[in-house]
Short mmCIF file of C-alpha atoms and ligand atoms in Angstrom, two decimals:
data_model
loop_
_atom_site.label_atom_id
_atom_site.label_comp_id
_atom_site.label_asym_id
_atom_site.label_seq_id
_atom_site.Cartn_x
_atom_site.Cartn_y
_atom_site.Cartn_z
CA MET D 1 -32.68 -102.71 11.06
CA LEU D 2 -35.32 -105.19 10.09
CA GLU D 3 -36.32 -102.81 7.53
CA ASN D 4 -33.39 -101.09 5.84
CA GLY D 5 -30.40 -102.72 7.12
CA LYS D 6 -28.93 -100.15 8.80
CA LEU D 7 -25.70 -101.89 11.07
CA PHE D 8 -26.88 -102.93 14.43
CA ARG D 9 -23.45 -100.56 15.80
CA GLU D 10 -24.29 -97.65 14.01
CA THR D 11 -28.77 -97.94 15.44
CA GLN D 12 -27.60 -98.59 18.80
CA PRO D 13 -25.72 -95.26 19.78
CA GLN D 14 -27.93 -92.58 17.35
CA THR D 15 -30.87 -94.83 18.90
CA LYS D 16 -30.15 -93.35 22.57
CA MET D 17 -29.05 -90.44 21.11
CA LEU D 18 -33.05 -90.16 20.04
CA ALA D 19 -34.15 -89.74 23.75
CA ASN D 20 -31.26 -86.75 24.37
CA PHE D 21 -32.92 -84.94 21.39
CA CYS D 22 -36.14 -84.86 23.36
CA TYR D 23 -35.22 -83.76 26.50
CA TYR D 24 -32.92 -80.38 24.31
CA TYR D 25 -36.47 -80.26 22.80
CA ALA D 26 -38.65 -79.94 25.65
CA GLY D 27 -36.54 -77.92 27.02
CA LEU D 28 -36.33 -75.03 24.45
CA ALA D 29 -40.48 -75.95 24.84
CA GLU D 30 -40.25 -73.27 27.79
CA SER D 31 -36.75 -71.32 26.86
CA PHE D 32 -38.16 -70.07 23.16
CA GLY D 33 -39.97 -67.13 22.73
CA GLY D 34 -40.30 -63.63 21.38
CA GLU D 35 -38.69 -60.72 22.53
CA THR D 36 -39.00 -57.23 23.10
CA VAL D 37 -38.46 -54.34 20.63
CA PRO D 38 -37.21 -51.24 21.38
CA VAL D 39 -38.87 -49.06 18.11
CA SER D 40 -38.08 -45.14 17.79
CA VAL D 41 -42.45 -44.98 18.54
CA PRO D 42 -43.20 -42.61 21.30
CA ASN D 43 -45.41 -44.23 24.19
CA VAL D 44 -45.81 -48.35 22.49
CA VAL D 45 -45.09 -51.32 23.53
CA ASN D 46 -43.41 -53.94 21.12
CA TYR D 47 -42.87 -57.42 21.33
CA THR D 48 -43.45 -59.97 19.27
CA VAL D 49 -44.59 -64.06 20.14
CA ARG D 50 -43.86 -66.96 18.63
CA GLU D 51 -46.83 -69.41 17.91
CA PRO D 52 -46.96 -72.78 16.05
CA ILE D 53 -48.06 -72.66 12.29
CA GLY D 54 -50.28 -75.45 12.49
CA VAL D 55 -50.54 -78.76 10.66
CA VAL D 56 -47.46 -80.21 10.40
CA ALA D 57 -46.82 -83.08 7.82
CA ALA D 58 -43.44 -84.60 8.53
CA ILE D 59 -42.05 -87.43 5.16
CA THR D 60 -39.56 -88.75 6.08
CA PRO D 61 -37.62 -91.64 4.13
CA TRP D 62 -36.15 -94.99 4.28
CA ASN D 63 -32.46 -94.45 4.72
CA SER D 64 -32.72 -93.19 9.30
CA PRO D 65 -36.16 -93.70 9.39
CA LEU D 66 -35.98 -92.76 13.12
CA GLY D 67 -33.27 -90.34 13.79
CA LEU D 68 -34.63 -87.86 10.92
CA LEU D 69 -38.07 -88.35 11.69
CA MET D 70 -37.59 -87.05 14.98
CA TRP D 71 -35.46 -83.73 13.42
CA LYS D 72 -39.03 -83.04 12.36
CA LEU D 73 -40.59 -84.38 15.14
CA CYS D 74 -39.06 -83.05 18.51
CA PRO D 75 -39.43 -79.10 17.14
CA ALA D 76 -42.01 -79.53 15.76
CA LEU D 77 -44.34 -81.04 18.63
CA ALA D 78 -42.17 -78.12 21.25
CA ALA D 79 -43.53 -75.40 18.95
CA GLY D 80 -47.04 -76.54 19.92
CA ASN D 81 -48.09 -77.81 16.28
CA THR D 82 -49.67 -80.98 15.72
CA VAL D 83 -47.86 -83.77 13.58
CA ILE D 84 -48.55 -86.61 10.40
CA ILE D 85 -46.01 -88.24 10.21
CA LYS D 86 -46.06 -90.02 6.28
CA PRO D 87 -42.60 -92.56 6.78
CA SER D 88 -40.95 -93.87 3.39
CA GLU D 89 -42.87 -96.76 1.95
CA VAL D 90 -39.22 -99.22 2.97
CA THR D 91 -39.61 -98.25 6.50
CA PRO D 92 -43.19 -97.91 8.10
CA VAL D 93 -42.67 -100.28 10.74
CA ALA D 94 -39.86 -98.11 12.53
CA THR D 95 -41.93 -95.29 12.71
CA LEU D 96 -45.79 -97.05 13.56
CA GLU D 97 -42.93 -98.28 16.81
CA LEU D 98 -42.37 -95.02 17.77
CA ALA D 99 -45.29 -93.46 16.98
CA GLY D 100 -47.44 -96.37 20.18
CA LEU D 101 -44.23 -94.59 23.24
CA PHE D 102 -46.84 -91.30 22.24
CA VAL D 103 -49.87 -93.20 23.16
CA GLU D 104 -48.79 -95.15 25.57
CA ALA D 105 -46.77 -91.70 27.25
CA GLY D 106 -50.77 -90.30 27.38
CA TYR D 107 -50.31 -87.81 23.98
CA PRO D 108 -53.84 -86.14 23.38
CA ASP D 109 -55.51 -88.68 19.70
CA GLY D 110 -54.79 -86.59 16.92
CA VAL D 111 -51.43 -84.79 18.23
CA VAL D 112 -48.77 -87.28 16.29
CA ASN D 113 -50.28 -88.88 13.68
CA VAL D 114 -49.56 -91.97 10.87
CA VAL D 115 -50.54 -92.42 7.56
CA THR D 116 -48.21 -95.15 5.98
CA GLY D 117 -48.52 -95.40 2.28
CA ALA D 118 -46.11 -94.91 -1.30
CA GLY D 119 -45.51 -90.85 -2.82
CA GLU D 120 -48.78 -90.37 -3.85
CA THR D 121 -50.52 -90.57 0.04
CA GLY D 122 -47.56 -87.57 0.19
CA GLU D 123 -48.79 -85.89 -2.56
CA ALA D 124 -52.00 -86.03 -1.29
CA LEU D 125 -50.92 -84.78 2.00
CA VAL D 126 -49.03 -81.72 0.80
CA ALA D 127 -51.89 -81.31 -1.21
CA HIS D 128 -53.89 -80.72 1.35
CA PRO D 129 -55.19 -76.62 2.66
CA GLN D 130 -55.38 -77.87 6.21
CA VAL D 131 -51.97 -79.06 5.84
CA ASP D 132 -49.92 -76.07 7.21
CA LYS D 133 -45.86 -77.42 7.12
CA VAL D 134 -44.47 -79.62 4.85
CA ALA D 135 -40.96 -80.86 6.65
CA PHE D 136 -39.88 -83.10 4.34
CA THR D 137 -36.48 -85.39 3.73
CA GLY D 138 -35.63 -86.56 0.46
CA SER D 139 -34.55 -86.59 -3.09
CA THR D 140 -34.01 -83.70 -4.22
CA ALA D 141 -36.65 -84.41 -7.36
CA THR D 142 -38.97 -84.67 -4.51
CA GLY D 143 -38.25 -82.27 -2.43
CA LYS D 144 -38.85 -79.77 -6.00
CA ALA D 145 -42.40 -81.95 -6.11
CA ILE D 146 -43.07 -80.59 -3.05
CA ALA D 147 -41.88 -77.13 -2.99
CA LYS D 148 -44.08 -76.80 -6.41
CA SER D 149 -47.45 -78.63 -4.64
CA ALA D 150 -46.78 -76.48 -1.16
CA ALA D 151 -46.97 -73.47 -3.17
CA ASP D 152 -50.02 -74.09 -4.58
CA HIS D 153 -51.63 -72.84 -1.10
CA LEU D 154 -48.90 -71.15 0.12
CA ALA D 155 -47.59 -73.35 2.74
CA ARG D 156 -44.09 -73.74 4.50
CA VAL D 157 -41.90 -75.83 2.82
CA SER D 158 -38.22 -77.25 4.81
CA LEU D 159 -36.71 -78.92 2.30
CA GLU D 160 -34.25 -81.75 3.77
CA LEU D 161 -32.71 -83.31 0.80
CA GLY D 162 -29.66 -85.35 -1.48
CA GLY D 163 -26.29 -83.62 -1.50
CA LYS D 164 -22.36 -84.52 -2.70
CA SER D 165 -20.16 -83.85 -0.80
CA PRO D 166 -16.90 -82.65 -1.28
CA ASN D 167 -14.34 -84.36 0.70
CA ILE D 168 -10.96 -82.25 1.00
CA VAL D 169 -7.83 -84.38 2.07
CA PHE D 170 -4.43 -81.47 1.24
CA ALA D 171 -1.21 -82.94 1.14
CA ASP D 172 -0.38 -81.53 4.73
CA VAL D 173 -2.35 -84.06 7.04
CA ASP D 174 -1.90 -86.92 8.04
CA LEU D 175 -2.33 -89.01 6.39
CA ASP D 176 -3.94 -92.46 7.75
CA ASN D 177 -6.10 -90.29 9.90
CA ALA D 178 -7.98 -88.24 6.69
CA VAL D 179 -7.68 -92.40 5.08
CA ASN D 180 -10.42 -93.05 8.67
CA GLY D 181 -11.65 -89.83 8.45
CA VAL D 182 -12.86 -90.62 4.05
CA VAL D 183 -13.78 -94.61 5.01
CA ALA D 184 -16.42 -93.80 7.76
CA GLY D 185 -17.13 -90.69 6.14
CA VAL D 186 -18.61 -92.68 2.43
CA PHE D 187 -18.86 -95.84 3.70
CA GLY D 188 -20.89 -95.60 7.27
CA ALA D 189 -23.91 -96.98 6.43
CA THR D 190 -23.27 -98.54 3.39
CA GLY D 191 -23.09 -94.99 2.21
CA GLN D 192 -26.61 -93.91 1.81
CA THR D 193 -26.50 -90.67 4.01
CA CYS D 194 -27.18 -87.30 2.51
CA MET D 195 -23.81 -85.74 3.92
CA ALA D 196 -21.59 -88.81 2.73
CA GLY D 197 -18.11 -87.49 1.62
CA SER D 198 -18.93 -89.26 -2.31
CA ARG D 199 -15.85 -87.04 -3.66
CA VAL D 200 -12.80 -86.97 -1.77
CA LEU D 201 -10.25 -84.05 -3.47
CA VAL D 202 -6.90 -84.49 -2.73
CA GLU D 203 -3.89 -82.65 -3.37
CA ASP D 204 -2.01 -83.86 -6.64
CA SER D 205 1.28 -84.28 -4.25
CA VAL D 206 -0.28 -86.98 -2.11
CA TYR D 207 -2.33 -88.64 -4.42
CA ASP D 208 -0.61 -91.50 -5.16
CA GLU D 209 -0.22 -91.97 -1.59
CA PHE D 210 -3.93 -91.62 -0.29
CA ALA D 211 -5.34 -93.60 -2.74
CA ALA D 212 -2.84 -96.46 -2.05
CA LYS D 213 -3.75 -95.97 1.83
CA LEU D 214 -7.60 -95.69 0.93
CA VAL D 215 -7.79 -98.86 -0.70
CA GLU D 216 -5.52 -100.47 1.32
CA LYS D 217 -8.39 -100.14 4.45
CA ALA D 218 -11.00 -100.70 1.92
CA LYS D 219 -10.17 -104.70 1.12
CA THR D 220 -9.74 -104.75 5.57
CA ILE D 221 -14.22 -103.45 5.43
CA ARG D 222 -16.03 -106.53 7.21
CA LEU D 223 -18.52 -106.89 5.78
CA GLY D 224 -21.45 -109.23 6.71
CA ASP D 225 -25.01 -109.53 9.00
CA PRO D 226 -26.06 -105.74 9.71
CA LEU D 227 -27.28 -107.58 13.17
CA ASP D 228 -23.61 -108.74 13.64
CA PRO D 229 -22.15 -106.04 15.79
CA GLU D 230 -19.26 -106.86 14.66
CA THR D 231 -20.26 -106.60 11.67
CA GLU D 232 -18.43 -102.48 9.55
CA MET D 233 -20.69 -102.51 6.13
CA GLY D 234 -23.93 -104.53 6.50
CA THR D 235 -26.54 -104.51 3.03
CA VAL D 236 -27.97 -101.88 0.53
CA ALA D 237 -31.56 -101.25 1.29
CA PHE D 238 -33.09 -102.51 -1.01
CA LYS D 239 -33.22 -103.92 -4.30
CA GLY D 240 -34.74 -100.82 -6.06
CA GLN D 241 -31.59 -99.19 -4.88
CA TYR D 242 -29.06 -102.41 -5.15
CA ASP D 243 -29.35 -101.66 -8.44
CA LYS D 244 -28.96 -98.43 -8.89
CA VAL D 245 -25.64 -98.53 -7.03
CA LEU D 246 -24.32 -101.18 -8.86
CA GLY D 247 -26.10 -98.98 -12.06
CA TYR D 248 -23.51 -95.74 -11.55
CA ILE D 249 -20.37 -97.97 -11.27
CA GLU D 250 -20.87 -99.48 -13.92
CA ILE D 251 -21.27 -95.80 -15.45
CA GLY D 252 -18.24 -94.80 -14.28
CA LYS D 253 -16.66 -97.83 -15.87
CA GLU D 254 -17.92 -96.34 -19.57
CA GLU D 255 -17.19 -93.10 -18.78
CA GLY D 256 -13.19 -93.85 -18.17
CA ALA D 257 -13.07 -93.64 -13.96
CA LYS D 258 -10.56 -96.00 -12.78
CA LEU D 259 -11.52 -98.60 -10.98
CA LEU D 260 -9.07 -99.52 -7.80
CA PHE D 261 -11.37 -101.44 -5.44
CA GLY D 262 -14.58 -103.12 -4.99
CA GLY D 263 -17.39 -102.87 -7.82
CA GLY D 264 -20.10 -104.97 -7.29
CA PRO D 265 -21.34 -108.13 -4.53
CA PRO D 266 -18.52 -109.37 -2.17
CA GLU D 267 -17.65 -113.11 -3.79
CA ASP D 268 -17.89 -114.72 -0.10
CA PRO D 269 -20.59 -117.51 -0.20
CA ALA D 270 -21.28 -117.14 3.18
CA LEU D 271 -22.69 -113.72 2.60
CA GLY D 272 -25.40 -115.85 0.43
CA LYS D 273 -28.54 -113.78 -0.88
CA GLY D 274 -28.00 -110.30 0.78
CA LEU D 275 -28.11 -107.18 -1.25
CA TYR D 276 -24.22 -106.27 -0.27
CA ILE D 277 -22.01 -104.16 -2.44
CA LEU D 278 -17.84 -104.60 -1.76
CA PRO D 279 -16.80 -100.70 -0.68
CA THR D 280 -16.08 -98.87 -4.16
CA VAL D 281 -13.25 -96.99 -5.38
CA PHE D 282 -13.07 -95.55 -8.70
CA GLY D 283 -9.78 -92.69 -8.71
CA ASP D 284 -8.73 -90.56 -12.10
CA VAL D 285 -12.67 -89.32 -11.49
CA ASP D 286 -13.51 -86.42 -13.49
CA ASN D 287 -15.57 -83.63 -12.10
CA ASP D 288 -17.91 -84.00 -14.68
CA MET D 289 -18.60 -86.99 -14.54
CA ARG D 290 -22.02 -88.24 -14.29
CA ILE D 291 -20.56 -90.97 -10.88
CA ALA D 292 -19.58 -87.43 -9.96
CA ARG D 293 -22.24 -84.75 -9.72
CA GLU D 294 -25.16 -87.37 -9.69
CA GLU D 295 -25.43 -88.71 -6.08
CA ILE D 296 -25.31 -92.43 -5.82
CA PHE D 297 -26.17 -93.51 -2.69
CA GLY D 298 -24.20 -96.27 -2.57
CA PRO D 299 -20.81 -97.10 -1.11
CA VAL D 300 -18.95 -95.65 -4.25
CA VAL D 301 -16.36 -92.60 -3.28
CA CYS D 302 -15.04 -90.53 -6.83
CA LEU D 303 -11.14 -90.04 -5.87
CA ILE D 304 -10.28 -86.47 -7.78
CA ARG D 305 -7.39 -84.74 -7.60
CA PHE D 306 -6.70 -81.32 -7.04
CA ARG D 307 -3.98 -78.70 -7.42
CA ASP D 308 -3.97 -76.70 -5.38
CA GLU D 309 -6.45 -74.54 -2.64
CA GLY D 310 -7.84 -72.56 -5.67
CA ASP D 311 -8.56 -74.99 -8.07
CA ALA D 312 -9.95 -77.68 -4.44
CA VAL D 313 -12.43 -74.06 -3.79
CA ARG D 314 -13.43 -74.43 -8.23
CA ILE D 315 -13.49 -78.27 -7.94
CA ALA D 316 -15.91 -78.56 -4.42
CA ASN D 317 -18.37 -76.08 -5.33
CA ASP D 318 -18.99 -77.46 -8.86
CA THR D 319 -21.54 -78.85 -7.94
CA ASP D 320 -25.65 -78.35 -7.99
CA PHE D 321 -25.57 -79.37 -4.08
CA GLY D 322 -24.28 -77.84 -0.85
CA LEU D 323 -24.95 -80.04 2.12
CA ALA D 324 -21.75 -80.50 3.84
CA ALA D 325 -17.67 -80.26 3.50
CA GLY D 326 -14.99 -81.77 5.14
CA VAL D 327 -11.41 -80.17 5.44
CA TRP D 328 -8.20 -81.79 6.35
CA THR D 329 -6.07 -80.10 7.00
CA ASP D 330 -3.05 -79.59 9.81
CA ASN D 331 -2.67 -75.75 8.48
CA VAL D 332 -4.74 -73.82 10.94
CA ALA D 333 -5.41 -70.04 8.32
CA ARG D 334 -6.02 -72.50 5.65
CA ALA D 335 -8.58 -74.53 7.04
CA HIS D 336 -10.32 -70.93 8.26
CA ARG D 337 -9.95 -69.86 4.33
CA MET D 338 -11.53 -72.73 3.30
CA ILE D 339 -14.51 -72.77 5.57
CA GLY D 340 -15.86 -69.43 4.06
CA ARG D 341 -15.38 -70.26 0.77
CA LEU D 342 -17.20 -73.34 0.68
CA ARG D 343 -21.05 -74.03 -0.17
CA ALA D 344 -22.10 -75.79 1.98
CA GLY D 345 -23.56 -76.25 4.64
CA THR D 346 -21.85 -78.47 7.35
CA VAL D 347 -17.65 -77.72 7.02
CA TRP D 348 -16.42 -80.72 9.20
CA VAL D 349 -12.84 -79.84 9.29
CA ASN D 350 -10.31 -83.07 10.93
CA THR D 351 -13.27 -84.78 11.09
CA TYR D 352 -16.62 -85.63 8.61
CA ARG D 353 -20.27 -86.30 9.79
CA LYS D 354 -20.44 -85.12 13.09
CA THR D 355 -24.25 -83.98 13.44
CA ASN D 356 -26.18 -82.81 17.04
CA TYR D 357 -29.59 -81.78 18.01
CA ALA D 358 -28.50 -78.46 19.11
CA THR D 359 -26.30 -77.21 16.10
CA PRO D 360 -28.21 -76.26 12.84
CA PHE D 361 -28.11 -78.98 8.94
CA GLY D 362 -29.50 -78.14 5.79
CA GLY D 363 -28.28 -76.90 2.73
CA PHE D 364 -27.32 -74.82 0.20
CA LYS D 365 -28.12 -74.62 -3.33
CA GLN D 366 -29.91 -78.05 -4.96
CA SER D 367 -28.91 -79.69 -0.97
CA GLY D 368 -32.51 -78.00 0.77
CA MET D 369 -34.26 -74.51 2.28
CA GLY D 370 -34.26 -73.93 5.61
CA ARG D 371 -32.49 -75.90 8.92
CA GLU D 372 -32.82 -78.21 10.53
CA ASN D 373 -31.67 -79.12 14.75
CA GLY D 374 -30.93 -75.99 17.69
CA LEU D 375 -32.71 -72.80 17.90
CA GLU D 376 -33.14 -72.20 14.27
CA VAL D 377 -35.09 -74.93 13.71
CA MET D 378 -37.84 -74.28 15.76
CA ARG D 379 -38.02 -70.57 14.22
CA GLU D 380 -38.85 -73.30 11.09
CA TYR D 381 -42.17 -74.56 13.41
CA THR D 382 -43.64 -71.02 14.37
CA GLU D 383 -44.79 -68.13 13.21
CA VAL D 384 -44.07 -64.72 14.72
CA LYS D 385 -46.62 -62.49 16.00
CA SER D 386 -45.62 -58.37 16.77
CA VAL D 387 -47.55 -56.94 19.41
CA TRP D 388 -48.12 -53.29 19.82
CA ILE D 389 -49.09 -51.73 22.59
CA ASN D 390 -50.04 -48.00 23.16
CA THR D 391 -49.15 -46.73 27.03
CA GLY D 392 -50.38 -42.99 25.96
CA ALA D 393 -52.98 -42.03 28.23
CA SER D 394 -55.32 -40.99 25.95
CA ILE D 395 -55.46 -40.75 22.06
CA ALA D 396 -55.95 -38.29 19.62
CA ASP D 397 -59.26 -37.36 17.20
CA PRO D 398 -57.41 -38.50 14.05
CA PHE D 399 -59.07 -35.44 11.94
CA ASN D 400 -57.89 -32.88 14.79
CA PRO D 401 -54.90 -33.69 16.63
CA ARG D 402 -54.92 -29.53 17.89
CA ALA D 403 -58.48 -31.04 19.80
P1 NAD P 1 -37.44 -89.67 -2.07
O1 NAD P 1 -37.66 -88.65 -2.04
O2 NAD P 1 -37.80 -91.44 -2.54
O3 NAD P 1 -38.58 -90.02 -0.46
C1 NAD P 1 -38.54 -89.94 0.38
C2 NAD P 1 -40.41 -90.03 0.83
O4 NAD P 1 -41.50 -88.88 -0.35
C3 NAD P 1 -40.84 -91.30 0.72
O5 NAD P 1 -42.07 -91.35 2.27
C4 NAD P 1 -41.24 -91.18 0.02
O6 NAD P 1 -43.11 -91.50 -0.15
C5 NAD P 1 -42.30 -89.55 -0.34
N1 NAD P 1 -42.58 -88.95 -1.41
C6 NAD P 1 -41.84 -90.07 -2.89
N2 NAD P 1 -42.60 -88.71 -4.08
C7 NAD P 1 -42.64 -88.01 -2.91
C8 NAD P 1 -44.47 -86.55 -4.00
N3 NAD P 1 -44.74 -86.73 -4.51
N4 NAD P 1 -44.77 -86.60 -2.36
C9 NAD P 1 -45.07 -86.44 -1.87
N5 NAD P 1 -44.39 -87.33 -1.13
C10 NAD P 1 -43.21 -88.33 -1.61
O7 NAD P 1 -35.98 -90.21 -1.03
P2 NAD P 1 -35.55 -92.08 -0.17
O8 NAD P 1 -35.07 -92.63 -1.59
O9 NAD P 1 -36.69 -92.35 0.54
O10 NAD P 1 -34.57 -91.14 0.40
C11 NAD P 1 -32.81 -90.88 -0.61
C12 NAD P 1 -32.50 -88.84 -0.37
O11 NAD P 1 -33.17 -89.60 0.99
C13 NAD P 1 -31.75 -89.40 -0.12
O12 NAD P 1 -31.71 -88.34 -1.98
C14 NAD P 1 -30.82 -88.30 0.95
O13 NAD P 1 -29.33 -87.80 -0.14
C15 NAD P 1 -31.54 -88.01 1.63
N6 NAD P 1 -31.84 -87.93 2.02
C16 NAD P 1 -31.06 -86.60 3.01
C17 NAD P 1 -31.19 -86.19 4.47
C18 NAD P 1 -31.08 -84.52 4.31
O14 NAD P 1 -31.12 -84.53 5.59
N7 NAD P 1 -30.59 -83.64 3.76
C19 NAD P 1 -30.94 -87.00 5.10
C20 NAD P 1 -31.11 -88.04 3.95
C21 NAD P 1 -31.59 -88.75 3.30
#
């Protein structure tokens, strides 16, 4: 909270959840393994074993420094790897505090390591030939640079990158519920989440009503000290990010999007010099505008109209990203059709921003490579070895089989 202004009411439940990550992967350490393969070859037993990859470099961002680290650390250790963590230069302290717990718990030296520093430190780690795997969460641009550098020594790479996720509201749904879901999806964590539902696609027939309700709700969001449990939206994490978000708001205005609410810092003197930005709602956004195509990573939502289901799918998928998507509908058949047509690693129906250690999370397209969480992630931290054992009583002479 002190490093990045994350809300107490978010970090408290998140931190409690971190222990559950440890328990879940401790269980998987004993149950995740290879398989016996019934190959059609006589007199052999064939099976696979899962072995650790080796040295894992875990490079993390600033927005959820502990949560996103545990997504990597727990499965990497459960699979038997050692880990070198390179936390974000914006939030190194949370990671160092966590690392202290590993010392306290009696982990052998060298199993969990932390090196602090900025991008150059991350670059040096990725380029090091003795790093066997890089597990990265951060921006798409950095992810591409990492994939290229790791390719030089063919280190395994998993990438959890950015998003511009569509949250799609059909006319058949209870609009008040949808507004609550949309607000939680984009203004939670001050919009600084990879899965933010930052493009809200609304069916034409309810667009005006939905926009009015969303603005009414945005007006009620309580900005304040992140440490105050009553605060609903805190500050942007640091000045560079704050300037970037304000810059995108200016771009939105210049592009001709209609500013329906927010659009800058609040005027409340009680908020002092904090890096606050009002929850900002842009209406009549065209999906070709930069504010609809680029990740803003702040409390800014773009409302986009659609005509029908096909139009919604077209707009939703018309993006470089594919991290997540939300669908708000009471029509179960439509929900299933949409799930099948949306190009995203997670689809939420009538909910948003739910994750769990037991279920895979990751991106299609430029939102990443590989998956975190669940059984799926254990495959990312292991090499598979095939074992062949001959059960025949004798070995035939290969050059004189009849002898
Ligand atoms: P970033 O890419 O700037 O930095 C992430 C980490 O990479 C930091 O530790 C940084 O020091 C390091 N780094 C920077 N340049 C590097 C290089 N060339 N080689 C190796 N390491 C390098 O991202 P950020 O601003 O810290 O985080 C915000 C981004 O993270 C957003 O784009 C967001 O969508 C993404 N994110 C994704 C997920 C997900 O699960 N998909 C979750 C959270 C955040």
